[in-house]
Amino acid sequence: MHPIVKPALRRGWRDLDTVQFGMAPAHAMVLGPMDTATAGFLDLLDGTRGLPLLREQGRGMGLPEERVDELVDRLARSGLLDDATGGGPAADALREKRDVLDRLRPDLASLSLFSRDPGDAIRRLATRRSQRVQVRGAGRVGVVLASLLAGAGVGEVEVRDVGCVEPWDVAPGGLPADSVGERREDAARRATRRAAPDRPPRMSAERKQKERERARGTEPERAPALALVVLAPRDGVAVHAPDPAAAEPLIASGTPHLYAGVVEGTGVVGPLVLPGETACAGCLDQGRADRDPTWPRMVAQWRSGPSQRVPACDLALAAGVAGLAAGHVLAFLDGELPSSAGARWEASIPGFDWHARPVRGHAACPCGAGAKDEGERPSEDAGPHETMAGQQPYAARPSGTWRAHV
């Protein structure tokens, strides 16, 4: 282990023997009381020294070996330390790609803020490179979202859509103006590749052989399983009232999926559906029908009526939806449970006030989430900032500044 105080946290002295790492209350930590030798020892924790050298230099500063080990252990358990050499083989492989890692250093620093174990941040970042995400929809939301995921280090990001790029599909960070008239999938693929720090890792020879043996020479090699699918339709009706039938194959295969898009002047992110665990589009549809008997009639008219040639999709709102959805996808890929699990986050122009609307599992929906949700969550009328029982908060860490005694 080569301990390093997390570089993402700025340091400042509150008084002569109390030091604070971090500015924002969500991740800041206060250490104290701090004697002169201990304060000097913190400067040695820069990732260039292993424990044997730290013990040796600690002795020269008047710190016994036991005190050095105790300090490193306490700082590691408090979440302040990272390991400059940790994370496992995949992390080592990423470190060898210096140009790629330099592109991803801001993301690595961000991951370190909630990854408590030393070396866990780069392990998570390296794990992203082996994951496959599919985005269904190549409009103002979908392509920007896909580019964000690729730029954040997700190894394989596919975009699926039909038709050709229209002028109103163009967006900063998404489809460029010179792609108008091209096939949406082709243009989206190029935009996503441009955003990625490098090409996705290739399938190993051993894995290829296993795939060939499994297929017995009669089937093509299979791609890695989808970690998540994002449904980002260009059609506002499909955003406001997602068709449960469209997600039936995802429910049947147990594939997690997230809804995101813009309907008229409202941006929507969620729900994140974990099949059998959290509410799906069918639960959302049946819950609305229970509260509003006219809902099925309205949805039928919206779906069968003539579509708008150019749907309303505010550019800033679409960018906000893409950014929030990408954040929830990355949190899920990194092993966290984002707040869109069992909820829809919505914001409307011109206020851009994001608020959550809980989506409960419905007992009549065959997805199975209704049985789990029964009695666990408040009604749809709950306030936007109320925590839903049984759901992890988006940032599963205590708010406020931590204090550790050294």
Coordinates of C-alpha atoms in Angstrom, one line a residue:
M1 CA 0.0 0.0 0.0
H2 CA 1.2 3.5 -0.9
P3 CA -1.1 5.8 1.1
I4 CA -2.1 9.2 -0.3
V5 CA -4.4 11.8 1.3
K6 CA -7.2 12.1 -1.2
P7 CA -6.1 14.9 -3.6
A8 CA -9.7 15.9 -4.2
L9 CA -10.0 17.4 -0.7
R10 CA -8.5 20.8 -0.1
R11 CA -6.7 21.3 3.2
G12 CA -7.1 24.2 5.7
W13 CA -6.2 24.8 9.3
R14 CA -9.1 25.7 11.6
D15 CA -6.7 26.5 14.4
L16 CA -3.1 25.5 15.5
D17 CA -4.0 21.8 16.1
T18 CA -7.1 21.2 14.0
V19 CA -7.0 20.6 10.2
Q20 CA -9.9 20.3 7.8
F21 CA -9.8 18.3 4.6
G22 CA -12.5 19.3 2.1
M23 CA -14.6 22.4 1.7
A24 CA -18.1 21.0 1.0
P25 CA -19.9 19.6 4.1
A26 CA -20.9 16.4 2.3
H27 CA -17.4 15.0 2.3
A28 CA -15.3 17.3 4.5
M29 CA -13.4 15.9 7.5
V30 CA -11.8 17.6 10.5
L31 CA -8.8 16.0 12.2
G32 CA -7.6 16.9 15.7
P33 CA -6.0 17.4 18.0
M34 CA -2.8 17.5 15.9
D35 CA 0.7 17.7 17.3
T36 CA 3.6 19.0 15.2
A37 CA 5.0 15.6 14.3
T38 CA 1.7 14.2 13.2
A39 CA 1.0 17.3 11.1
G40 CA 4.4 16.8 9.4
F41 CA 3.7 13.1 8.8
L42 CA 0.6 14.0 6.8
D43 CA 2.8 15.7 4.2
L44 CA 4.5 12.3 3.6
L45 CA 1.2 10.7 2.6
D46 CA 1.5 11.6 -1.1
G47 CA 1.5 8.1 -2.7
T48 CA 5.2 7.9 -3.3
R49 CA 6.0 5.9 -0.2
G50 CA 5.1 2.4 1.0
L51 CA 4.6 1.5 4.7
P52 CA 8.2 0.5 5.3
L53 CA 9.6 3.8 4.2
L54 CA 6.8 5.7 6.1
R55 CA 7.8 3.9 9.3
E56 CA 11.4 4.8 8.7
Q57 CA 10.8 8.4 8.0
G58 CA 8.2 8.6 10.9
R59 CA 10.9 7.4 13.3
G60 CA 13.1 10.4 12.2
M61 CA 10.2 12.7 13.1
G62 CA 9.8 11.2 16.5
L63 CA 6.9 8.9 15.7
P64 CA 7.2 5.2 16.8
E65 CA 6.4 2.5 14.2
E66 CA 3.2 1.6 16.1
R67 CA 2.1 5.2 16.0
V68 CA 2.7 5.4 12.2
D69 CA 0.7 2.2 11.6
E70 CA -2.1 3.5 13.9
L71 CA -2.3 6.8 12.1
V72 CA -2.4 5.2 8.6
D73 CA -5.1 2.7 9.8
R74 CA -7.3 5.4 11.4
L75 CA -7.0 7.7 8.4
A76 CA -7.8 4.8 6.0
R77 CA -10.9 3.7 8.1
S78 CA -12.1 7.3 8.2
G79 CA -12.1 7.5 4.4
L80 CA -9.4 10.1 4.0
L81 CA -6.7 7.9 2.4
D82 CA -6.4 6.4 -1.0
D83 CA -3.9 3.8 -2.2
A84 CA -1.7 5.0 -5.2
T85 CA -1.0 1.3 -6.1
G86 CA -4.3 -0.4 -5.2
G87 CA -7.4 -1.5 -7.1
G88 CA -6.2 -4.8 -8.5
P89 CA -5.1 -5.9 -12.0
A90 CA -7.6 -3.9 -13.9
A91 CA -6.5 -0.8 -12.1
D92 CA -2.9 -1.6 -12.9
A93 CA -3.8 -1.9 -16.6
L94 CA -5.5 1.4 -16.5
R95 CA -2.5 3.1 -14.9
E96 CA -0.4 1.8 -17.8
K97 CA -2.6 3.8 -20.2
R98 CA -1.3 7.2 -19.0
D99 CA -3.1 9.3 -21.6
V100 CA -6.4 7.6 -20.8
L101 CA -6.0 7.9 -17.1
D102 CA -5.1 11.6 -17.4
R103 CA -8.4 12.2 -19.2
L104 CA -10.2 10.4 -16.4
R105 CA -8.4 11.9 -13.4
P106 CA -11.2 14.3 -12.5
D107 CA -13.6 11.4 -12.5
L108 CA -11.2 9.4 -10.4
A109 CA -10.9 12.2 -7.9
S110 CA -14.7 12.4 -7.7
L111 CA -15.1 8.7 -7.2
S112 CA -12.6 8.9 -4.3
L113 CA -14.9 11.2 -2.4
F114 CA -17.4 8.4 -1.6
S115 CA -15.2 5.4 -2.1
R116 CA -14.0 4.8 1.5
D117 CA -11.6 2.0 1.0
P118 CA -8.1 2.8 -0.3
G119 CA -7.8 1.8 -3.9
D120 CA -11.5 1.4 -4.4
A121 CA -12.0 4.6 -6.5
I122 CA -9.6 3.4 -9.3
R123 CA -11.1 -0.1 -9.0
R124 CA -14.5 1.3 -9.8
L125 CA -13.2 3.4 -12.6
A126 CA -11.4 0.4 -14.1
T127 CA -14.6 -1.6 -13.8
R128 CA -16.5 0.9 -15.9
R129 CA -14.3 0.0 -18.8
S130 CA -15.6 -3.5 -18.9
Q131 CA -19.3 -2.5 -18.8
R132 CA -21.7 -2.2 -21.7
V133 CA -24.6 0.3 -21.7
Q134 CA -27.2 0.8 -24.5
V135 CA -29.0 4.1 -25.1
R136 CA -32.2 3.8 -27.1
G137 CA -32.8 7.2 -28.7
A138 CA -30.4 9.4 -30.7
G139 CA -31.9 12.9 -30.1
R140 CA -30.9 15.9 -28.1
V141 CA -30.9 13.8 -24.9
G142 CA -29.8 10.4 -26.0
V143 CA -26.6 11.3 -27.8
V144 CA -25.4 13.8 -25.2
L145 CA -26.1 11.2 -22.5
A146 CA -24.2 8.5 -24.4
S147 CA -21.2 10.9 -25.0
L148 CA -21.1 11.7 -21.3
L149 CA -21.0 8.0 -20.4
A150 CA -18.3 7.3 -22.9
G151 CA -16.3 10.3 -21.7
A152 CA -16.6 9.1 -18.1
G153 CA -14.9 5.8 -19.0
V154 CA -17.8 3.4 -19.7
G155 CA -16.2 0.8 -22.0
E156 CA -18.9 0.2 -24.5
V157 CA -21.8 2.6 -25.1
E158 CA -24.2 1.7 -27.9
V159 CA -26.9 4.1 -29.3
R160 CA -29.9 2.7 -31.1
D161 CA -32.4 4.6 -33.2
V162 CA -34.0 4.7 -36.6
G163 CA -34.1 7.3 -39.4
C164 CA -31.8 10.1 -40.3
V165 CA -30.5 13.1 -38.4
E166 CA -32.7 16.2 -38.6
P167 CA -31.5 19.7 -38.0
W168 CA -33.3 19.8 -34.6
D169 CA -31.4 16.7 -33.4
V170 CA -28.2 18.7 -33.3
A171 CA -26.9 19.7 -29.9
P172 CA -23.6 20.7 -28.3
G173 CA -21.9 17.6 -27.0
G174 CA -24.2 15.5 -29.1
L175 CA -24.9 15.2 -32.9
P176 CA -22.9 17.8 -34.8
A177 CA -24.4 20.0 -37.5
D178 CA -22.5 18.2 -40.3
S179 CA -24.3 15.0 -39.5
V180 CA -27.7 16.2 -40.7
G181 CA -29.0 13.7 -43.2
E182 CA -26.9 10.8 -42.0
R183 CA -28.3 7.7 -40.3
R184 CA -28.9 8.5 -36.7
E185 CA -27.1 5.4 -35.4
D186 CA -24.0 6.0 -37.5
A187 CA -23.8 9.7 -36.5
A188 CA -24.4 8.8 -32.8
R189 CA -21.7 6.1 -32.9
R190 CA -19.1 8.6 -34.1
A191 CA -20.1 11.2 -31.6
T192 CA -19.8 8.7 -28.8
R193 CA -16.4 7.5 -30.0
R194 CA -15.1 11.0 -30.1
A195 CA -16.1 11.5 -26.5
A196 CA -14.4 8.4 -25.2
P197 CA -10.8 8.6 -23.9
D198 CA -9.9 5.4 -25.8
R199 CA -11.4 2.5 -27.6
P200 CA -13.2 -0.1 -25.4
P201 CA -11.0 -3.0 -24.3
R202 CA -10.9 -5.9 -26.7
M203 CA -12.2 -9.4 -25.9
S204 CA -9.3 -11.6 -24.6
A205 CA -8.3 -14.6 -26.6
E206 CA -9.3 -16.9 -23.7
R207 CA -12.7 -15.4 -23.6
K208 CA -13.1 -15.6 -27.4
Q209 CA -12.3 -19.3 -27.2
K210 CA -14.9 -19.9 -24.5
E211 CA -17.5 -18.1 -26.5
R212 CA -16.6 -20.3 -29.5
E213 CA -16.9 -23.4 -27.5
R214 CA -20.2 -22.3 -26.0
A215 CA -21.5 -21.6 -29.5
R216 CA -20.1 -24.9 -30.8
G217 CA -19.1 -23.1 -34.0
T218 CA -22.7 -22.4 -35.0
E219 CA -23.3 -19.0 -33.4
P220 CA -21.5 -15.7 -33.6
E221 CA -19.5 -14.5 -30.6
R222 CA -21.8 -12.9 -28.1
A223 CA -21.3 -9.4 -26.8
P224 CA -21.0 -8.8 -23.0
A225 CA -24.3 -8.6 -21.2
L226 CA -25.9 -5.2 -21.0
A227 CA -25.3 -3.6 -17.6
L228 CA -28.1 -1.1 -18.2
V229 CA -30.3 0.2 -20.9
V230 CA -31.4 3.9 -21.0
L231 CA -34.6 4.6 -22.8
A232 CA -34.3 8.1 -24.1
P233 CA -37.0 8.5 -26.7
R234 CA -37.3 11.6 -29.0
D235 CA -41.1 11.4 -28.8
G236 CA -42.5 13.3 -25.9
V237 CA -45.5 10.9 -25.5
A238 CA -43.0 8.0 -24.9
V239 CA -41.3 10.1 -22.3
H240 CA -44.5 11.1 -20.5
A241 CA -46.3 7.8 -20.8
P242 CA -43.7 5.1 -21.5
D243 CA -45.3 2.0 -23.1
P244 CA -44.9 -1.0 -20.8
A245 CA -44.9 -3.4 -23.7
A246 CA -41.6 -1.8 -25.0
A247 CA -39.8 -2.8 -21.8
E248 CA -41.2 -6.3 -21.5
P249 CA -38.1 -8.0 -23.0
L250 CA -36.0 -6.0 -20.5
I251 CA -38.2 -7.1 -17.6
A252 CA -38.1 -10.7 -18.8
S253 CA -34.3 -10.8 -19.1
G254 CA -33.8 -9.0 -15.8
T255 CA -32.0 -6.1 -17.5
P256 CA -32.0 -2.8 -15.4
H257 CA -33.2 0.2 -17.4
L258 CA -33.7 3.9 -16.9
Y259 CA -36.1 6.3 -18.5
A260 CA -35.0 9.8 -19.5
G261 CA -36.2 12.5 -21.9
V262 CA -38.1 15.8 -22.4
V263 CA -41.9 16.1 -22.9
E264 CA -42.9 19.6 -24.0
G265 CA -41.3 21.8 -21.3
T266 CA -40.6 19.2 -18.7
G267 CA -37.5 17.0 -18.3
V268 CA -37.8 13.6 -16.8
V269 CA -35.2 11.2 -15.3
G270 CA -36.5 7.9 -14.0
P271 CA -37.7 5.6 -12.9
L272 CA -34.6 3.3 -12.7
V273 CA -36.2 -0.1 -13.0
L274 CA -34.5 -3.1 -11.3
P275 CA -36.8 -5.9 -12.6
G276 CA -38.7 -7.4 -9.7
E277 CA -37.3 -5.0 -7.2
T278 CA -38.5 -1.5 -8.2
A279 CA -41.5 -0.1 -10.0
C280 CA -41.5 -0.3 -13.8
A281 CA -43.4 1.5 -16.6
G282 CA -46.4 -0.9 -16.1
C283 CA -46.5 0.1 -12.4
L284 CA -46.4 3.8 -13.4
D285 CA -49.2 3.3 -16.0
Q286 CA -51.5 1.3 -13.7
G287 CA -50.9 3.6 -10.7
R288 CA -51.9 6.6 -12.9
A289 CA -55.0 4.8 -14.1
D290 CA -56.0 4.1 -10.5
R291 CA -55.8 7.8 -9.6
D292 CA -57.3 9.1 -12.9
P293 CA -59.9 7.0 -14.7
T294 CA -59.5 9.0 -17.9
W295 CA -55.8 8.2 -18.1
P296 CA -56.1 5.2 -20.5
R297 CA -58.3 7.2 -22.8
M298 CA -55.9 10.2 -22.9
V299 CA -52.9 7.9 -23.5
A300 CA -54.6 6.2 -26.4
Q301 CA -55.3 9.6 -28.0
W302 CA -51.8 10.8 -27.6
R303 CA -50.3 7.6 -29.1
S304 CA -52.7 7.4 -32.0
G305 CA -52.9 11.1 -32.9
P306 CA -50.6 12.8 -35.4
S307 CA -47.1 13.4 -34.0
Q308 CA -45.5 16.9 -34.0
R309 CA -43.0 17.3 -36.7
V310 CA -40.7 19.2 -34.4
P311 CA -41.3 18.4 -30.7
A312 CA -40.7 21.0 -28.0
C313 CA -37.3 20.2 -26.5
D314 CA -35.5 23.1 -24.8
L315 CA -31.8 22.7 -25.3
A316 CA -30.7 23.6 -21.8
L317 CA -33.4 21.4 -20.3
A318 CA -32.3 18.5 -22.6
A319 CA -28.7 19.0 -21.5
G320 CA -29.8 19.0 -17.8
V321 CA -31.7 15.7 -18.3
A322 CA -28.8 14.1 -20.1
G323 CA -26.4 15.2 -17.3
L324 CA -28.6 14.0 -14.5
A325 CA -29.4 10.7 -16.2
A326 CA -25.7 10.1 -16.9
G327 CA -25.0 10.7 -13.2
H328 CA -27.6 8.2 -12.1
V329 CA -26.3 5.6 -14.7
L330 CA -22.7 6.0 -13.4
A331 CA -23.8 5.8 -9.8
F332 CA -25.5 2.5 -10.6
L333 CA -22.5 1.1 -12.6
D334 CA -20.3 2.1 -9.6
G335 CA -22.4 0.0 -7.2
E336 CA -24.6 2.7 -5.7
L337 CA -28.4 3.0 -5.8
P338 CA -29.4 6.3 -7.2
S339 CA -32.5 8.1 -6.2
S340 CA -34.2 7.4 -9.5
A341 CA -34.8 3.8 -8.3
G342 CA -38.6 4.0 -7.6
A343 CA -38.9 7.7 -8.5
R344 CA -39.2 10.1 -11.5
W345 CA -37.2 13.3 -11.2
E346 CA -38.8 16.2 -13.1
A347 CA -38.1 19.8 -13.8
S348 CA -39.9 22.3 -16.0
I349 CA -39.0 25.5 -17.7
P350 CA -38.5 28.2 -16.9
G351 CA -37.9 27.4 -13.2
F352 CA -35.8 24.3 -13.6
D353 CA -36.8 23.1 -10.1
W354 CA -35.9 19.4 -9.9
H355 CA -38.2 17.4 -7.7
A356 CA -38.9 13.7 -7.2
R357 CA -42.2 11.9 -7.7
P358 CA -42.3 8.5 -6.1
V359 CA -43.4 5.6 -8.3
R360 CA -44.7 2.6 -6.4
G361 CA -44.8 -1.0 -7.5
H362 CA -48.4 -1.9 -8.5
A363 CA -49.9 -5.2 -7.2
A364 CA -51.6 -5.8 -10.6
C365 CA -48.4 -5.4 -12.6
P366 CA -46.7 -8.7 -13.5
C367 CA -43.2 -7.3 -12.9
G368 CA -43.4 -8.4 -9.2
A369 CA -42.3 -5.1 -7.7
G370 CA -45.8 -4.4 -6.2
A371 CA -45.3 -7.1 -3.5
K372 CA -42.0 -5.5 -2.4
D373 CA -43.4 -2.0 -2.3
E374 CA -46.5 -2.8 -0.3
G375 CA -46.4 -0.7 2.8
E376 CA -42.8 0.4 2.3
R377 CA -43.3 3.7 0.5
P378 CA -45.4 6.8 0.9
S379 CA -48.1 7.8 -1.5
E380 CA -47.6 9.8 -4.8
D381 CA -48.6 12.9 -2.9
A382 CA -45.6 12.9 -0.7
G383 CA -43.5 16.0 -0.8
P384 CA -40.7 16.1 -3.3
H385 CA -37.9 16.1 -0.7
E386 CA -39.3 13.3 1.5
T387 CA -37.2 10.1 1.7
M388 CA -38.9 7.0 0.6
A389 CA -38.7 4.1 3.1
G390 CA -36.5 1.3 2.0
Q391 CA -34.6 3.4 -0.5
Q392 CA -30.9 4.3 -0.1
P393 CA -30.3 8.1 -0.4
Y394 CA -28.4 9.1 -3.6
A395 CA -25.3 10.0 -1.6
A396 CA -25.2 7.2 1.0
R397 CA -22.9 9.2 3.3
P398 CA -23.7 11.3 6.3
S399 CA -24.1 15.0 5.6
G400 CA -22.1 17.6 7.5
T401 CA -18.4 17.6 8.4
W402 CA -16.9 14.6 10.0
R403 CA -14.5 14.8 12.9
A404 CA -11.8 12.2 13.5
H405 CA -9.4 12.1 16.5
V406 CA -5.8 11.4 15.6

